Coordinates of C-alpha atoms in Angstrom, one line a residue:
X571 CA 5.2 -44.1 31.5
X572 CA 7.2 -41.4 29.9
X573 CA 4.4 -40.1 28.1
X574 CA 2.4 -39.8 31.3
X575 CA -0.4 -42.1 29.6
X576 CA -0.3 -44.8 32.4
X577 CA -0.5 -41.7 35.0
X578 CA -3.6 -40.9 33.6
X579 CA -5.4 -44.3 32.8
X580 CA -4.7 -45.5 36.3
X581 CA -6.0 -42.2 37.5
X582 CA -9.5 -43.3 35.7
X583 CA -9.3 -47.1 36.6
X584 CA -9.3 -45.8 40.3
X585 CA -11.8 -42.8 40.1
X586 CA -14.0 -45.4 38.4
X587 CA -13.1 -48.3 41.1
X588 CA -14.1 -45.9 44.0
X589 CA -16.3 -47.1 46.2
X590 CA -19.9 -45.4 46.4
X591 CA -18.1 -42.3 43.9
X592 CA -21.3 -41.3 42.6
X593 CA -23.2 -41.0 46.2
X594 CA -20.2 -39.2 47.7
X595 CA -20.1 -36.7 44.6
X596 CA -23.7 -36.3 45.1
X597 CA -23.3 -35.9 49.1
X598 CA -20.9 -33.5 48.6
X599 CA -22.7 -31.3 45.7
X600 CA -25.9 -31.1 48.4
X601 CA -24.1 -30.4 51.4
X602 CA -22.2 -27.5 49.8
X603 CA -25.4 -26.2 48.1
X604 CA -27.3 -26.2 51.6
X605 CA -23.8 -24.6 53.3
X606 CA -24.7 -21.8 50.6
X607 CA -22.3 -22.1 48.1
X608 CA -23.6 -20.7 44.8
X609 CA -21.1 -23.1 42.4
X610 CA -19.7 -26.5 42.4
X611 CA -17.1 -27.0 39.6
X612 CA -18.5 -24.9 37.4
X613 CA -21.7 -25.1 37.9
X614 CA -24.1 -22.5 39.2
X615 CA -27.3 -23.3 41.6
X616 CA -30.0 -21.2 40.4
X617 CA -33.7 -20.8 42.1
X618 CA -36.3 -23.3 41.0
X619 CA -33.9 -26.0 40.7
X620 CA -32.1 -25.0 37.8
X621 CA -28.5 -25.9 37.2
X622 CA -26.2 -23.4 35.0
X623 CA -22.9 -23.7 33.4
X624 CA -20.6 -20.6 34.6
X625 CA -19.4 -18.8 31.6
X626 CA -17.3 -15.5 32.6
X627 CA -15.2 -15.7 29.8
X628 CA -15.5 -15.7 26.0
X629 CA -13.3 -17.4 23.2
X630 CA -13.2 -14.6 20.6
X631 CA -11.3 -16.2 18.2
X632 CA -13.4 -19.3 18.0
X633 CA -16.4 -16.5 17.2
X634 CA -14.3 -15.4 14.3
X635 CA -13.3 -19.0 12.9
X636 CA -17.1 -20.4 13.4
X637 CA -18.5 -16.9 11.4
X638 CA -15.6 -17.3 8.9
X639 CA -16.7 -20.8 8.0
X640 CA -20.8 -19.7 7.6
X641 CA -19.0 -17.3 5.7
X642 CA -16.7 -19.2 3.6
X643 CA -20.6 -21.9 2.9
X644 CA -22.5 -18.5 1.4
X645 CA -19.3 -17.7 -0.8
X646 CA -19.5 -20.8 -1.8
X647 CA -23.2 -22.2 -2.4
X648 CA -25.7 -20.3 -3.9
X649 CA -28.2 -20.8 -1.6
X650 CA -30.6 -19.1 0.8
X651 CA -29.8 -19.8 4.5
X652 CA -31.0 -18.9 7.8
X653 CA -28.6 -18.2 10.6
X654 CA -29.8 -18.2 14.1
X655 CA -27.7 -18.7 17.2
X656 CA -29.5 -20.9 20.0
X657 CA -28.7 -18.7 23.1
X658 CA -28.0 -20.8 26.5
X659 CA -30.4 -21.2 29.2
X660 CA -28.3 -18.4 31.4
X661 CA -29.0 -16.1 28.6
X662 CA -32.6 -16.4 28.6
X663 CA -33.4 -17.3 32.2
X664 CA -30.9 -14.8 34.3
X665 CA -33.3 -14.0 37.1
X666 CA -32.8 -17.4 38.1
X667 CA -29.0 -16.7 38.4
X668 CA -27.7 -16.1 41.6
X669 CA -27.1 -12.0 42.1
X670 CA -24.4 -11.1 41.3
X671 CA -22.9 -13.4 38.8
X672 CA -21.1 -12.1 36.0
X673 CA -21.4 -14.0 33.5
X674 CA -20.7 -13.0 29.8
X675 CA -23.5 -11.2 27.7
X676 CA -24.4 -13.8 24.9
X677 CA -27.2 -11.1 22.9
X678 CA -24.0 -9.1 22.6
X679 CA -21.8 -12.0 20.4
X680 CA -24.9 -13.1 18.5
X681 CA -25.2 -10.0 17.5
X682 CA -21.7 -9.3 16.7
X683 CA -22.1 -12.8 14.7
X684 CA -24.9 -11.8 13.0
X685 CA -23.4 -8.8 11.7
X686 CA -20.1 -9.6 10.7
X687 CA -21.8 -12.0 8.2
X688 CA -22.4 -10.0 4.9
X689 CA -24.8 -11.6 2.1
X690 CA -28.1 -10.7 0.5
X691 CA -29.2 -14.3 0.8
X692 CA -28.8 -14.2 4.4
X693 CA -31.5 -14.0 6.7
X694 CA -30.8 -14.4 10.3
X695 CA -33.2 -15.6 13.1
X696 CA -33.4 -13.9 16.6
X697 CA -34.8 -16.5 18.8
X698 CA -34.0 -14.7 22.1
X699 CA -37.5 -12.6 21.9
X700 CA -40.0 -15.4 21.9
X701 CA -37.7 -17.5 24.0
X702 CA -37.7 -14.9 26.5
X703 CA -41.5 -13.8 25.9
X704 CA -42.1 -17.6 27.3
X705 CA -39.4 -18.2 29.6
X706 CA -42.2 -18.9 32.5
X707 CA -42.9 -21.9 30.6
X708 CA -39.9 -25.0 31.1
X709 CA -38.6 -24.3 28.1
X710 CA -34.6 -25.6 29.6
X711 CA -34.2 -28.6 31.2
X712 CA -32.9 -27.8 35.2
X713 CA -29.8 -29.5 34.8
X714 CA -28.3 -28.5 31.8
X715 CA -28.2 -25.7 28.3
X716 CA -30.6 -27.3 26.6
X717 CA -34.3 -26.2 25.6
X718 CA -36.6 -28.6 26.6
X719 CA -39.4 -29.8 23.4
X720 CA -41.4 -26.6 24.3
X721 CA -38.7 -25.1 23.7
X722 CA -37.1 -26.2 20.3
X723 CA -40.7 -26.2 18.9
X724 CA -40.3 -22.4 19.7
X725 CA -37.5 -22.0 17.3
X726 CA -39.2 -24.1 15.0
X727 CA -42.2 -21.9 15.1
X728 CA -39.9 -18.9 14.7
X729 CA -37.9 -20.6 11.7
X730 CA -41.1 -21.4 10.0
X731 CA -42.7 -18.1 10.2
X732 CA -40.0 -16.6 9.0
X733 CA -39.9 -18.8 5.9
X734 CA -43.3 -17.8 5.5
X735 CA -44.7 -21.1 6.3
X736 CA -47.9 -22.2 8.9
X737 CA -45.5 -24.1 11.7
X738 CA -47.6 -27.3 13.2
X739 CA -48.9 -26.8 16.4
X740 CA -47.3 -27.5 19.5
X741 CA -50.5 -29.0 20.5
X742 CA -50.5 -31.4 18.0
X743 CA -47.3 -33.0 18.8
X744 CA -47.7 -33.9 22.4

């Protein structure tokens, strides 16, 4: 009780003990989306169905430790690596945003990722021009950042042409 621990299980036990929670969260989510609310908790409705996480700010430090430790791998192996950054779906799909929404610009911290790394071994991947060039396909699922198969096969493609390798057909794989 003085470390607030039983405040918080019993907050769980009775969130989780609600009656019909999951069809009143659900109720409420539709009836603000048809009352034209653009965000629930976080989470954007886009056109088409699509769902988006809302990112207006960005953690500039966590940039700097996650570059500092690709860093700290080519310091220390003596290998040849390929460093690409998966943008999100909000990134690559922004006419599906609401207007207006200012969310942060993630081509701008890739690329201030990519080129705060420094090695000759290094060679980094852009995946936002092909994902964009086929953004009409369903490359992200509707309801959450992730890339669909379509889509991860388009990184793959990416990856392996830039390796200088003959990728496998999508094709083949469905």
């Amino acid at each position: 009780l003085m470390e607030n621990k039983f405040s918080r299980r019993y907050e769980d036990y009775i969130n989780d003990q609600f009656v019909l929670r999951d069809q009143w969260i659900s109720l409420k989510s539709r009836s603000e989306y048809l009352l034209g609310k653009i965000e629930n908790n976080g989470i954007v409705f886009g056109s088409d169905h699509y769902l988006f996480e809302k990112y207006q700010t960005f953690d500039q430090e966590k940039l700097t430790n996650n570059t500092a430790f690709v860093q700290a791998f080519l310091d220390k192996y003596d290998l040849p690596v390929t460093f690409g950054i998966i943008p999100s779906s909000y990134e690559i799909l922004s006419d599906k945003l609401p207007e207006g929404l200012a969310n942060v610009d993630q081509s701008q911290y890739i690329q201030q990722a990519v080129s705060s790394l420094k090695d000759e071994r290094l060679q980094t991947l852009d995946l936002i021009p092909s994902l964009e060039a086929e953004k009409e396909q369903y490359i992200y699922y509707r309801t959450d950042h992730h890339w669909t198969t379509y889509g991860a096969w388009l990184a793959y493609r990416d990856y392996a042409l830039s390796r200088g390798l003959t990728p496998v057909e999508y094709e083949g794989l469905t």
